[in-house]
mmCIF file with all atom_site columns, C-alpha atoms in Angstrom:
data_model
loop_
_atom_site.group_PDB
_atom_site.id
_atom_site.type_symbol
_atom_site.label_atom_id
_atom_site.label_alt_id
_atom_site.label_comp_id
_atom_site.label_asym_id
_atom_site.label_entity_id
_atom_site.label_seq_id
_atom_site.pdbx_PDB_ins_code
_atom_site.Cartn_x
_atom_site.Cartn_y
_atom_site.Cartn_z
_atom_site.occupancy
_atom_site.B_iso_or_equiv
_atom_site.pdbx_formal_charge
_atom_site.auth_seq_id
_atom_site.auth_comp_id
_atom_site.auth_asym_id
_atom_site.auth_atom_id
_atom_site.pdbx_PDB_model_num
ATOM 1   C CA . MET A 1 1   ? -69.932 27.698  103.816 1.00 37.00 ? 1   MET A CA 1
ATOM 2   C CA . ILE A 1 2   ? -73.103 25.942  103.932 1.00 39.00 ? 2   ILE A CA 1
ATOM 3   C CA . SER A 1 3   ? -76.792 27.596  104.668 1.00 36.00 ? 3   SER A CA 1
ATOM 4   C CA . ASN A 1 4   ? -79.689 26.049  105.798 1.00 38.00 ? 4   ASN A CA 1
ATOM 5   C CA . SER A 1 5   ? -81.532 25.741  102.504 1.00 42.00 ? 5   SER A CA 1
ATOM 6   C CA . GLN A 1 6   ? -79.140 23.147  100.681 1.00 41.00 ? 6   GLN A CA 1
ATOM 7   C CA . PHE A 1 7   ? -77.762 19.751  102.563 1.00 39.00 ? 7   PHE A CA 1
ATOM 8   C CA . SER A 1 8   ? -75.347 17.946  100.706 1.00 39.00 ? 8   SER A CA 1
ATOM 9   C CA . LEU A 1 9   ? -74.512 14.113  101.857 1.00 37.00 ? 9   LEU A CA 1
ATOM 10  C CA . THR A 1 10  ? -72.834 11.620  100.402 1.00 35.00 ? 10  THR A CA 1
ATOM 11  C CA . LEU A 1 11  ? -73.457 7.847   100.279 1.00 37.00 ? 11  LEU A CA 1
ATOM 12  C CA . VAL A 1 12  ? -71.210 4.791   98.894  1.00 34.00 ? 12  VAL A CA 1
ATOM 13  C CA . GLY A 1 13  ? -70.171 7.612   95.788  1.00 31.00 ? 13  GLY A CA 1
ATOM 14  C CA . LEU A 1 14  ? -73.556 8.586   95.230  1.00 30.00 ? 14  LEU A CA 1
ATOM 15  C CA . ALA A 1 15  ? -74.603 12.186  96.272  1.00 30.00 ? 15  ALA A CA 1
ATOM 16  C CA . ALA A 1 16  ? -77.815 13.596  96.961  1.00 31.00 ? 16  ALA A CA 1
ATOM 17  C CA . ALA A 1 17  ? -78.886 17.166  97.552  1.00 31.00 ? 17  ALA A CA 1
ATOM 18  C CA . PHE A 1 18  ? -81.965 17.932  99.931  1.00 32.00 ? 18  PHE A CA 1
ATOM 19  C CA . THR A 1 19  ? -83.545 20.933  100.337 1.00 34.00 ? 19  THR A CA 1
ATOM 20  C CA . VAL A 1 20  ? -84.847 22.442  103.317 1.00 39.00 ? 20  VAL A CA 1
ATOM 21  C CA . ALA A 1 21  ? -87.775 24.237  103.354 1.00 40.00 ? 21  ALA A CA 1
ATOM 22  C CA . SER A 1 22  ? -87.946 27.700  104.945 1.00 40.00 ? 22  SER A CA 1
ATOM 23  C CA . THR A 1 23  ? -90.773 27.940  107.883 1.00 44.00 ? 23  THR A CA 1
ATOM 24  C CA . ALA A 1 24  ? -93.552 30.306  107.804 1.00 46.00 ? 24  ALA A CA 1
ATOM 25  C CA . LEU A 1 25  ? -91.840 31.987  110.413 1.00 54.00 ? 25  LEU A CA 1
ATOM 26  C CA . GLY A 1 26  ? -89.154 33.248  108.035 1.00 62.00 ? 26  GLY A CA 1
ATOM 27  C CA . ALA A 1 27  ? -85.723 31.515  107.249 1.00 68.00 ? 27  ALA A CA 1
ATOM 28  C CA . ALA A 1 28  ? -83.554 30.108  110.016 1.00 72.00 ? 28  ALA A CA 1
ATOM 29  C CA . PRO A 1 29  ? -80.261 32.153  110.308 1.00 74.00 ? 29  PRO A CA 1
ATOM 30  C CA . THR A 1 30  ? -77.217 30.762  108.262 1.00 79.00 ? 30  THR A CA 1
ATOM 31  C CA . LEU A 1 31  ? -74.576 28.612  109.138 1.00 74.00 ? 31  LEU A CA 1
ATOM 32  C CA . GLN A 1 32  ? -70.899 29.340  108.813 1.00 77.00 ? 32  GLN A CA 1
ATOM 33  C CA . TYR A 1 33  ? -68.226 26.759  109.699 1.00 76.00 ? 33  TYR A CA 1
ATOM 34  C CA . SER A 1 34  ? -64.092 27.468  109.987 1.00 77.00 ? 34  SER A CA 1
ATOM 35  C CA . ARG A 1 35  ? -63.280 25.252  106.607 1.00 79.00 ? 35  ARG A CA 1
ATOM 36  C CA . ALA A 1 36  ? -65.066 23.786  104.433 1.00 77.00 ? 36  ALA A CA 1
ATOM 37  C CA . CYS A 1 37  ? -65.936 19.898  103.878 1.00 77.00 ? 37  CYS A CA 1
ATOM 38  C CA . GLU A 1 38  ? -63.022 17.835  103.229 1.00 79.00 ? 38  GLU A CA 1
ATOM 39  C CA . LYS A 1 39  ? -63.374 14.981  100.973 1.00 78.00 ? 39  LYS A CA 1
ATOM 40  C CA . ALA A 1 40  ? -62.945 11.468  103.012 1.00 76.00 ? 40  ALA A CA 1
ATOM 41  C CA . ASP A 1 41  ? -60.994 8.548   101.327 1.00 77.00 ? 41  ASP A CA 1
ATOM 42  C CA . ASP A 1 42  ? -63.913 5.849   103.032 1.00 82.00 ? 42  ASP A CA 1
ATOM 43  C CA . THR A 1 43  ? -67.320 5.371   102.418 1.00 84.00 ? 43  THR A CA 1
ATOM 44  C CA . LEU A 1 44  ? -70.062 4.591   104.356 1.00 87.00 ? 44  LEU A CA 1
ATOM 45  C CA . ILE A 1 45  ? -72.166 2.041   103.693 1.00 90.00 ? 45  ILE A CA 1
ATOM 46  C CA . ILE A 1 46  ? -75.891 2.083   105.357 1.00 92.00 ? 46  ILE A CA 1
ATOM 47  C CA . ALA A 1 47  ? -78.262 -0.539  105.065 1.00 91.00 ? 47  ALA A CA 1
ATOM 48  C CA . SER A 1 48  ? -81.776 -1.189  106.271 1.00 91.00 ? 48  SER A CA 1
ATOM 49  C CA . VAL A 1 49  ? -84.867 -3.429  106.793 1.00 88.00 ? 49  VAL A CA 1
ATOM 50  C CA . GLY A 1 50  ? -88.043 -2.298  106.738 1.00 86.00 ? 50  GLY A CA 1
ATOM 51  C CA . ASP A 1 51  ? -90.742 -3.241  110.062 1.00 88.00 ? 51  ASP A CA 1
ATOM 52  C CA . VAL A 1 52  ? -89.450 -5.721  111.927 1.00 86.00 ? 52  VAL A CA 1
ATOM 53  C CA . LEU A 1 53  ? -93.084 -7.717  113.392 1.00 87.00 ? 53  LEU A CA 1
ATOM 54  C CA . ALA A 1 54  ? -92.797 -10.455 115.707 1.00 83.00 ? 54  ALA A CA 1
ATOM 55  C CA . HIS A 1 55  ? -95.737 -11.541 115.574 1.00 86.00 ? 55  HIS A CA 1
ATOM 56  C CA . ALA A 1 56  ? -97.020 -15.104 117.021 1.00 85.00 ? 56  ALA A CA 1
ATOM 57  C CA . PRO A 1 57  ? -96.176 -17.566 114.780 1.00 89.00 ? 57  PRO A CA 1
ATOM 58  C CA . LEU A 1 58  ? -92.395 -15.519 114.728 1.00 88.00 ? 58  LEU A CA 1
ATOM 59  C CA . GLN A 1 59  ? -92.319 -15.888 119.011 1.00 87.00 ? 59  GLN A CA 1
ATOM 60  C CA . ARG A 1 60  ? -93.205 -20.048 118.829 1.00 89.00 ? 60  ARG A CA 1
ATOM 61  C CA . GLN A 1 61  ? -90.551 -20.296 116.835 1.00 90.00 ? 61  GLN A CA 1
ATOM 62  C CA . ALA A 1 62  ? -87.795 -18.032 118.727 1.00 88.00 ? 62  ALA A CA 1
ATOM 63  C CA . TYR A 1 63  ? -88.389 -19.315 121.928 1.00 87.00 ? 63  TYR A CA 1
ATOM 64  C CA . ALA A 1 64  ? -88.456 -22.936 120.073 1.00 92.00 ? 64  ALA A CA 1
ATOM 65  C CA . SER A 1 65  ? -84.745 -22.461 119.745 1.00 92.00 ? 65  SER A CA 1
ATOM 66  C CA . HIS A 1 66  ? -81.779 -22.651 122.267 1.00 92.00 ? 66  HIS A CA 1
ATOM 67  C CA . LYS A 1 67  ? -80.437 -19.578 120.047 1.00 90.00 ? 67  LYS A CA 1
ATOM 68  C CA . GLY A 1 68  ? -84.066 -17.260 121.068 1.00 86.00 ? 68  GLY A CA 1
ATOM 69  C CA . PHE A 1 69  ? -84.623 -14.367 118.510 1.00 86.00 ? 69  PHE A CA 1
ATOM 70  C CA . GLU A 1 70  ? -81.077 -14.832 117.427 1.00 88.00 ? 70  GLU A CA 1
ATOM 71  C CA . SER A 1 71  ? -82.432 -18.276 115.428 1.00 91.00 ? 71  SER A CA 1
ATOM 72  C CA . LEU A 1 72  ? -84.169 -15.503 113.363 1.00 89.00 ? 72  LEU A CA 1
ATOM 73  C CA . TRP A 1 73  ? -82.149 -14.009 111.541 1.00 89.00 ? 73  TRP A CA 1
ATOM 74  C CA . GLU A 1 74  ? -79.597 -16.195 110.366 1.00 92.00 ? 74  GLU A CA 1
ATOM 75  C CA . LYS A 1 75  ? -80.181 -16.274 107.282 1.00 92.00 ? 75  LYS A CA 1
ATOM 76  C CA . VAL A 1 76  ? -79.691 -12.644 106.441 1.00 90.00 ? 76  VAL A CA 1
ATOM 77  C CA . ALA A 1 77  ? -77.452 -11.846 108.992 1.00 91.00 ? 77  ALA A CA 1
ATOM 78  C CA . PRO A 1 78  ? -74.568 -12.308 106.700 1.00 92.00 ? 78  PRO A CA 1
ATOM 79  C CA . TRP A 1 79  ? -75.980 -9.463  104.088 1.00 91.00 ? 79  TRP A CA 1
ATOM 80  C CA . LEU A 1 80  ? -76.905 -7.473  107.432 1.00 90.00 ? 80  LEU A CA 1
ATOM 81  C CA . SER A 1 81  ? -72.751 -7.506  108.979 1.00 92.00 ? 81  SER A CA 1
ATOM 82  C CA . GLN A 1 82  ? -71.815 -6.244  106.048 1.00 93.00 ? 82  GLN A CA 1
ATOM 83  C CA . PRO A 1 83  ? -72.318 -2.647  106.042 1.00 93.00 ? 83  PRO A CA 1
ATOM 84  C CA . ASP A 1 84  ? -70.828 -0.224  108.120 1.00 92.00 ? 84  ASP A CA 1
ATOM 85  C CA . LEU A 1 85  ? -74.497 0.948   110.266 1.00 94.00 ? 85  LEU A CA 1
ATOM 86  C CA . THR A 1 86  ? -77.286 -1.739  109.852 1.00 92.00 ? 86  THR A CA 1
ATOM 87  C CA . TYR A 1 87  ? -80.806 -0.703  111.359 1.00 91.00 ? 87  TYR A CA 1
ATOM 88  C CA . GLY A 1 88  ? -84.558 -1.475  111.112 1.00 89.00 ? 88  GLY A CA 1
ATOM 89  C CA . ASN A 1 89  ? -87.451 -0.426  112.563 1.00 90.00 ? 89  ASN A CA 1
ATOM 90  C CA . LEU A 1 90  ? -89.257 -2.460  115.110 1.00 85.00 ? 90  LEU A CA 1
ATOM 91  C CA . GLU A 1 91  ? -92.400 -2.504  116.090 1.00 85.00 ? 91  GLU A CA 1
ATOM 92  C CA . GLY A 1 92  ? -93.002 -3.716  119.068 1.00 75.00 ? 92  GLY A CA 1
ATOM 93  C CA . PRO A 1 93  ? -91.940 -3.193  123.008 1.00 66.00 ? 93  PRO A CA 1
ATOM 94  C CA . THR A 1 94  ? -88.869 -5.320  124.040 1.00 68.00 ? 94  THR A CA 1
ATOM 95  C CA . ALA A 1 95  ? -88.948 -4.821  127.697 1.00 68.00 ? 95  ALA A CA 1
ATOM 96  C CA . ALA A 1 96  ? -87.986 -7.748  129.688 1.00 71.00 ? 96  ALA A CA 1
ATOM 97  C CA . GLY A 1 97  ? -89.778 -6.820  133.388 1.00 76.00 ? 97  GLY A CA 1
ATOM 98  C CA . VAL A 1 98  ? -92.192 -4.345  132.670 1.00 76.00 ? 98  VAL A CA 1
ATOM 99  C CA . THR A 1 99  ? -96.233 -4.830  131.723 1.00 76.00 ? 99  THR A CA 1
ATOM 100 C CA . ARG A 1 100 ? -97.418 -3.479  129.001 1.00 75.00 ? 100 ARG A CA 1
ATOM 101 C CA . SER A 1 101 ? -98.877 -0.338  131.771 1.00 83.00 ? 101 SER A CA 1
ATOM 102 C CA . ARG A 1 102 ? -95.636 0.240   132.104 1.00 81.00 ? 102 ARG A CA 1
ATOM 103 C CA . LYS A 1 103 ? -95.326 -1.280  136.132 1.00 84.00 ? 103 LYS A CA 1
ATOM 104 C CA . LEU A 1 104 ? -92.153 -3.043  136.756 1.00 87.00 ? 104 LEU A CA 1
ATOM 105 C CA . VAL A 1 105 ? -92.285 -6.636  137.785 1.00 83.00 ? 105 VAL A CA 1
ATOM 106 C CA . ALA A 1 106 ? -90.176 -9.632  137.786 1.00 84.00 ? 106 ALA A CA 1
ATOM 107 C CA . ASP A 1 107 ? -89.170 -11.151 134.742 1.00 73.00 ? 107 ASP A CA 1
ATOM 108 C CA . PRO A 1 108 ? -92.546 -13.626 132.993 1.00 69.00 ? 108 PRO A CA 1
ATOM 109 C CA . GLY A 1 109 ? -90.603 -15.441 130.895 1.00 72.00 ? 109 GLY A CA 1
ATOM 110 C CA . PRO A 1 110 ? -91.745 -15.568 127.325 1.00 72.00 ? 110 PRO A CA 1
ATOM 111 C CA . VAL A 1 111 ? -95.097 -14.356 126.633 1.00 70.00 ? 111 VAL A CA 1
ATOM 112 C CA . TYR A 1 112 ? -96.913 -14.394 123.487 1.00 70.00 ? 112 TYR A CA 1
ATOM 113 C CA . ASP A 1 113 ? -98.326 -10.549 122.179 1.00 66.00 ? 113 ASP A CA 1
#
């Protein structure tokens, strides 16, 4: 049985417990499962990077390369590709063919933000 008051997560052999606080409206009902979780033979490796900001100097560097924005990641790609899951917090829009006011337009090509 897993209750709503504690959640256990195992990553790369390390166990971490997270306590979920009850709301002022009262505790949520207890969650019940037909069987307990089984220990896995495999591990899941998760990596993350902080805020990714493509300011004008990086935009110019990417547009100058035939590889585009992929060129910005070349030196760190070997490390980012090793984990099972890698994610980053992208701080900015990446929609081609949409203006800042969300109007659909033909792709304007490189635009420095």
